[in-house]
Amino acid sequence: MIAEVIVDISNSEVDRIFDYAVGNVAVECGSRVMIPFGNRKIEGYVIGLKDNTDVPPDKLKEICDVLDDRPVIGKEMMTLAHEMSKRYHLRYVDILRLFIPSQMRGGKIKELKKRYVRIADAYRECSPDTFIRPSAKAQREVFDYVAEKGETDTAYLGREFSAAAVRNLTERGIFVCFERGQRRTPYSAELGENKSVTLTAAQQNAVNAICESKGISFLLHGVTGSGKTEVYMHCIAAALQAGKTAIMLEPEISLTPQVLRNFRARFGDSVAILHSGLSAGERFDEWRRLLTGEAKVAIGARSAIFAPLCNVGLIIIDEEHDGSYVSDSNPRYSTLEVATMRAKYNGCNLVLGSATPSVESYHKARVGEYQLLELKERIASRPLPEIEIVNMCEELRSGNNGFLSRRLMSALSDCMDEGNQAIIFINRRGYSSFVMCPSCGYVAKCERCDVSLVYHRDENVLKCHYCNNRYSSLDICPQCKSPHLRQGYIGTQKVAEQIRKMFPDKNVLRMDNDTTQNKDSHLEILRRFGERDADILVGTQMIAKGHDFPCVTLVGIVDADMSLHFADYRAAERTFQLITQVAGRAGRDVKPGRVVLQTYSPNHYVYRLAARNDYAGFFEKECNLREVTKYPPFSKIVRILITSESQDAAFAALKADFDDMNVLARENSDCFAYLSAMKAPVKKIQDRYRVQIIARIVKDFDRLIGRIYDITDAHADGKSTCFVEINPSNMS
């Protein structure tokens, strides 16, 4: 028998199938194996078995060992790897690595096992006086304890009794020693209450539509607080009752513990959680529970779409509009497209949920590619929060130079006086976004990246948010020696500091990438706020989605314009989504909510439509603009991103690719709406120069993307790295 093996080396030169003789090991398709490769032994993945090979017998090597007690990549995932390789032009090994916990590679993590002892059968019915001397009191104590408990782990016995006594009884055969696997359970203290919920008519209609169909893609458009999660849980319960499994995705790691709490209450130990915030051991154990079938429901962030479940009956993507569902680093892929592939393989339903669907998804619902389901009202007909728009230009003219308007300060004071909680949203972390010298124009920038450094006051350092380099803070300008340095736009750190000064008797929490570095820090911040241990929560988009705090009656949006003026065709869409999502944190219980939105562009259509919660109006406006300019959903954007340590090498690769792309565009002039080459907006990251080609393709995309892959392959020279991205979420 011959095994077809993909070698675990991420290099295009060896990204092909190698044949190995199976020999005497028990190999199955999907097994992870140890193989001889060159003059060393490395890991590989068996993706096929066959009877014959073209490799000469004297050169055919044998598999050394099988590394796991079962195949780790199932038949469905093999099919998925093939489809992803074709769609995204990825190396096979990079895709296969997505399917298993990274720490499994190289044997860095394995099943946790504990040593236990029990009394041997031959001694179980005997009196201990016949084999333990009266003077051996430690042996008698440990024997009596094990006899009472039946079995006990050796570490506990050695710690509480006598390790020497345990060793003596084991060596004499009185104790039998054995190992048992131990499960590392993430968020083990997160146990919710399984409440009996009566669905609204709209919720029940949505559940019926999903459960009574098969192989359909649904878009569940529900306003914030309308009970989408309850719809998800009812549909998952139906899938489990039918003997199937389910996958539930959330965009933010910070959301998953809250979701896990609700799902564990409903489905018990059938739920496993997968995301990058778990420890290596926890992730391995949760993944293994899904692989073995012990767990039937996978919950997690983007990576959970690769959960090793069989017979999938339902896939749900909550907050489907979120950009985190697109991987913008190698391997690049769209979670929605991968979910569609898995749903098609299993013949199951795919449910996309959002209060603010992406323009592309809502357009698909309009043209019938998705089936649209709507939840137009909050639970118990609670009103949506009133959004008040504050013109910050008028604040400046009236002498208020602070970052909080008088309206927001007054609302915040009222909220605190009434004993309620508030959320203050600003989508920029740090103390200030740049440090500038007004005398000579110097701006502190990262040496490795073409971006300004951000000042973090807690640590008194300047940080690069791209490569994480840290620099000493500046007291004088390094160019002109002026001591009069100016700080740029404010961030969460400065906002939190100023609010603490305004309300010294109130507890203020901050939630951003800087305060959530530790494994459970997301959970701890949300727990404290949920338990009323804090009055005000200041944060970035981490706090914008999914959280349900009954006592939050005020949301302040400090700088709504921050995402509006990006050089990105989705800037208006993302601004509308952020405003709607963060506003939805207010008034989710019996107390009404209000939102104060600060902007320097109060007449912009995004704010007017968001204030009315008019998604349909926003969609029509945005869709008309995109149809005229031929942006998605009326085209697909292809970005060829080229990076190199040498600027000359980057431009040489850019010219070679662009010349061939021009030929392709001329041959298919009716398919290309736009083609251009340029520097990337961020010209250098981590000492690598970045240039790009942007194309908008309006038809025949599947044929043309293959030609584009051929073009980039033809000019691969080892001096630069080239990535082809389809509708990238991050155009920087």
Tab-separated table of N, CA, C and O in Angstrom, residues 392-446:
chain	number	residue	atom	x	y	z
A	392	MET	N	-19.886	68.815	16.712
A	392	MET	CA	-18.698	69.220	17.469
A	392	MET	C	-18.094	70.517	16.945
A	392	MET	O	-17.330	71.179	17.658
A	393	CYS	N	-18.438	70.908	15.711
A	393	CYS	CA	-17.970	72.201	15.200
A	393	CYS	C	-18.593	73.337	16.019
A	393	CYS	O	-17.927	74.332	16.345
A	394	GLU	N	-19.870	73.200	16.367
A	394	GLU	CA	-20.534	74.203	17.197
A	394	GLU	C	-19.943	74.222	18.603
A	394	GLU	O	-19.843	75.283	19.234
A	395	GLU	N	-19.545	73.029	19.102
A	395	GLU	CA	-18.899	72.977	20.416
A	395	GLU	C	-17.609	73.788	20.415
A	395	GLU	O	-17.323	74.541	21.355
A	396	LEU	N	-16.836	73.657	19.339
A	396	LEU	CA	-15.587	74.414	19.237
A	396	LEU	C	-15.860	75.911	19.166
A	396	LEU	O	-15.190	76.711	19.821
A	397	ARG	N	-16.868	76.292	18.365
A	397	ARG	CA	-17.189	77.714	18.210
A	397	ARG	C	-17.663	78.337	19.518
A	397	ARG	O	-17.471	79.539	19.760
A	398	SER	N	-18.269	77.505	20.364
A	398	SER	CA	-18.763	78.029	21.642
A	398	SER	C	-17.709	77.954	22.746
A	398	SER	O	-18.007	78.241	23.907
A	399	GLY	N	-16.493	77.529	22.395
A	399	GLY	CA	-15.399	77.554	23.360
A	399	GLY	C	-15.086	76.234	24.035
A	399	GLY	O	-14.215	76.175	24.908
A	400	ASN	N	-15.777	75.153	23.653
A	400	ASN	CA	-15.496	73.845	24.248
A	400	ASN	C	-14.458	73.119	23.398
A	400	ASN	O	-14.761	72.614	22.318
A	401	ASN	N	-13.221	73.081	23.888
A	401	ASN	CA	-12.143	72.422	23.148
A	401	ASN	C	-11.913	70.981	23.602
A	401	ASN	O	-10.989	70.323	23.138
A	402	GLY	N	-12.724	70.509	24.512
A	402	GLY	CA	-12.552	69.145	25.006
A	402	GLY	C	-13.100	68.114	24.036
A	402	GLY	O	-13.756	68.440	23.040
A	403	PHE	N	-12.842	66.847	24.344
A	403	PHE	CA	-13.305	65.784	23.450
A	403	PHE	C	-14.718	65.329	23.793
A	403	PHE	O	-15.335	64.582	23.048
A	404	LEU	N	-15.258	65.787	24.948
A	404	LEU	CA	-16.633	65.474	25.312
A	404	LEU	C	-17.496	66.721	25.140
A	404	LEU	O	-17.155	67.802	25.647
A	405	SER	N	-18.592	66.574	24.428
A	405	SER	CA	-19.521	67.692	24.263
A	405	SER	C	-20.247	67.953	25.576
A	405	SER	O	-20.325	67.089	26.452
A	406	ARG	N	-20.794	69.161	25.692
A	406	ARG	CA	-21.564	69.481	26.894
A	406	ARG	C	-22.788	68.568	27.006
A	406	ARG	O	-23.205	68.216	28.105
A	407	ARG	N	-23.347	68.173	25.851
A	407	ARG	CA	-24.522	67.296	25.861
A	407	ARG	C	-24.171	65.927	26.430
A	407	ARG	O	-24.916	65.354	27.210
A	408	LEU	N	-23.014	65.386	26.012
A	408	LEU	CA	-22.602	64.073	26.504
A	408	LEU	C	-22.228	64.135	27.977
A	408	LEU	O	-22.552	63.231	28.752
A	409	MET	N	-21.557	65.213	28.385
A	409	MET	CA	-21.190	65.341	29.802
A	409	MET	C	-22.438	65.422	30.674
A	409	MET	O	-22.506	64.817	31.747
A	410	SER	N	-23.443	66.171	30.200
A	410	SER	CA	-24.685	66.296	30.958
A	410	SER	C	-25.420	64.960	31.026
A	410	SER	O	-25.908	64.562	32.097
A	411	ALA	N	-25.470	64.245	29.893
A	411	ALA	CA	-26.146	62.950	29.866
A	411	ALA	C	-25.430	61.942	30.758
A	411	ALA	O	-26.070	61.129	31.444
A	412	LEU	N	-24.098	62.004	30.755
A	412	LEU	CA	-23.317	61.087	31.581
A	412	LEU	C	-23.550	61.382	33.061
A	412	LEU	O	-23.689	60.462	33.888
A	413	SER	N	-23.628	62.652	33.396
A	413	SER	CA	-23.885	63.038	34.787
A	413	SER	C	-25.274	62.577	35.232
A	413	SER	O	-25.434	62.035	36.335
A	414	ASP	N	-26.270	62.762	34.365
A	414	ASP	CA	-27.627	62.299	34.682
A	414	ASP	C	-27.665	60.788	34.868
A	414	ASP	O	-28.325	60.267	35.781
A	415	CYS	N	-26.974	60.085	33.990
A	415	CYS	CA	-26.940	58.615	34.047
A	415	CYS	C	-26.362	58.143	35.378
A	415	CYS	O	-26.894	57.226	36.009
A	416	MET	N	-25.275	58.793	35.824
A	416	MET	CA	-24.645	58.409	37.082
A	416	MET	C	-25.544	58.754	38.275
A	416	MET	O	-25.658	57.985	39.230
A	417	ASP	N	-26.200	59.921	38.205
A	417	ASP	CA	-27.089	60.325	39.299
A	417	ASP	C	-28.258	59.357	39.453
A	417	ASP	O	-28.757	59.136	40.573
A	418	GLU	N	-28.702	58.784	38.343
A	418	GLU	CA	-29.834	57.852	38.371
A	418	GLU	C	-29.419	56.431	38.739
A	418	GLU	O	-30.259	55.530	38.797
A	419	GLY	N	-28.119	56.226	38.963
A	419	GLY	CA	-27.634	54.903	39.376
A	419	GLY	C	-27.543	53.899	38.245
A	419	GLY	O	-27.542	52.688	38.490
A	420	ASN	N	-27.441	54.387	37.011
A	420	ASN	CA	-27.338	53.495	35.859
A	420	ASN	C	-25.887	53.387	35.389
A	420	ASN	O	-24.991	53.995	35.961
A	421	GLN	N	-25.677	52.624	34.328
A	421	GLN	CA	-24.336	52.441	33.771
A	421	GLN	C	-24.257	53.064	32.379
A	421	GLN	O	-25.279	53.229	31.697
A	422	ALA	N	-23.024	53.357	31.960
A	422	ALA	CA	-22.812	53.970	30.645
A	422	ALA	C	-21.648	53.299	29.933
A	422	ALA	O	-20.724	52.773	30.568
A	423	ILE	N	-21.724	53.321	28.621
A	423	ILE	CA	-20.634	52.842	27.766
A	423	ILE	C	-20.166	54.012	26.910
A	423	ILE	O	-20.980	54.694	26.281
A	424	ILE	N	-18.864	54.245	26.912
A	424	ILE	CA	-18.267	55.296	26.083
A	424	ILE	C	-17.406	54.618	25.029
A	424	ILE	O	-16.464	53.887	25.359
A	425	PHE	N	-17.724	54.862	23.775
A	425	PHE	CA	-17.079	54.169	22.661
A	425	PHE	C	-16.165	55.113	21.896
A	425	PHE	O	-16.568	56.211	21.502
A	426	ILE	N	-14.910	54.692	21.705
A	426	ILE	CA	-13.998	55.385	20.798
A	426	ILE	C	-13.114	54.326	20.173
A	426	ILE	O	-12.481	53.530	20.882
A	427	ASN	N	-13.079	54.294	18.870
A	427	ASN	CA	-12.413	53.176	18.197
A	427	ASN	C	-10.929	53.449	17.953
A	427	ASN	O	-10.424	53.312	16.842
A	428	ARG	N	-10.259	53.890	19.020
A	428	ARG	CA	-8.814	54.090	18.924
A	428	ARG	C	-8.236	53.852	20.306
A	428	ARG	O	-8.660	54.482	21.281
A	429	ARG	N	-7.284	52.920	20.421
A	429	ARG	CA	-6.690	52.655	21.721
A	429	ARG	C	-5.473	53.552	21.917
A	429	ARG	O	-5.031	54.237	20.993
A	430	GLY	N	-4.932	53.521	23.120
A	430	GLY	CA	-3.784	54.357	23.437
A	430	GLY	C	-4.220	55.695	24.023
A	430	GLY	O	-5.401	55.959	24.256
A	431	TYR	N	-3.238	56.564	24.272
A	431	TYR	CA	-3.511	57.872	24.873
A	431	TYR	C	-3.693	58.920	23.781
A	431	TYR	O	-4.613	59.720	23.814
A	432	SER	N	-2.814	58.904	22.785
A	432	SER	CA	-2.971	59.778	21.617
A	432	SER	C	-2.396	59.066	20.401
A	432	SER	O	-1.475	58.255	20.513
A	433	SER	N	-2.946	59.384	19.224
A	433	SER	CA	-2.631	58.591	18.031
A	433	SER	C	-1.306	58.958	17.383
A	433	SER	O	-0.791	58.197	16.574
A	434	PHE	N	-0.755	60.130	17.702
A	434	PHE	CA	0.571	60.464	17.188
A	434	PHE	C	1.179	61.572	18.041
A	434	PHE	O	0.481	62.252	18.796
A	435	VAL	N	2.487	61.730	17.916
A	435	VAL	CA	3.202	62.822	18.578
A	435	VAL	C	3.869	63.650	17.490
A	435	VAL	O	4.617	63.109	16.658
A	436	MET	N	3.593	64.956	17.492
A	436	MET	CA	4.037	65.823	16.400
A	436	MET	C	4.719	67.065	16.952
A	436	MET	O	4.360	67.561	18.033
A	437	CYS	N	5.685	67.564	16.219
A	437	CYS	CA	6.327	68.829	16.558
A	437	CYS	C	5.722	69.929	15.682
A	437	CYS	O	5.915	69.922	14.459
A	438	PRO	N	5.009	70.896	16.253
A	438	PRO	CA	4.403	71.952	15.433
A	438	PRO	C	5.434	72.934	14.858
A	438	PRO	O	5.128	73.671	13.933
A	439	SER	N	6.652	72.902	15.386
A	439	SER	CA	7.673	73.836	14.902
A	439	SER	C	8.235	73.413	13.548
A	439	SER	O	8.373	74.226	12.629
A	440	CYS	N	8.559	72.104	13.409
A	440	CYS	CA	9.181	71.647	12.159
A	440	CYS	C	8.357	70.599	11.423
A	440	CYS	O	8.715	70.178	10.314
A	441	GLY	N	7.259	70.154	12.038
A	441	GLY	CA	6.396	69.178	11.365
A	441	GLY	C	6.794	67.733	11.575
A	441	GLY	O	6.190	66.829	10.993
A	442	TYR	N	7.799	67.489	12.410
A	442	TYR	CA	8.234	66.104	12.663
A	442	TYR	C	7.103	65.293	13.318
A	442	TYR	O	6.417	65.776	14.224
A	443	VAL	N	6.898	64.056	12.843
A	443	VAL	CA	5.962	63.111	13.445
A	443	VAL	C	6.736	61.849	13.806
A	443	VAL	O	7.464	61.304	12.963
A	444	ALA	N	6.600	61.386	15.043
A	444	ALA	CA	7.310	60.175	15.468
A	444	ALA	C	6.741	58.965	14.739
A	444	ALA	O	5.542	58.679	14.832
A	445	LYS	N	7.626	58.255	14.003
A	445	LYS	CA	7.198	57.092	13.233
A	445	LYS	C	8.026	55.865	13.599
A	445	LYS	O	9.150	55.979	14.094
A	446	CYS	N	7.455	54.692	13.313
A	446	CYS	CA	8.161	53.441	13.556
A	446	CYS	C	9.289	53.284	12.548
A	446	CYS	O	9.131	53.603	11.364
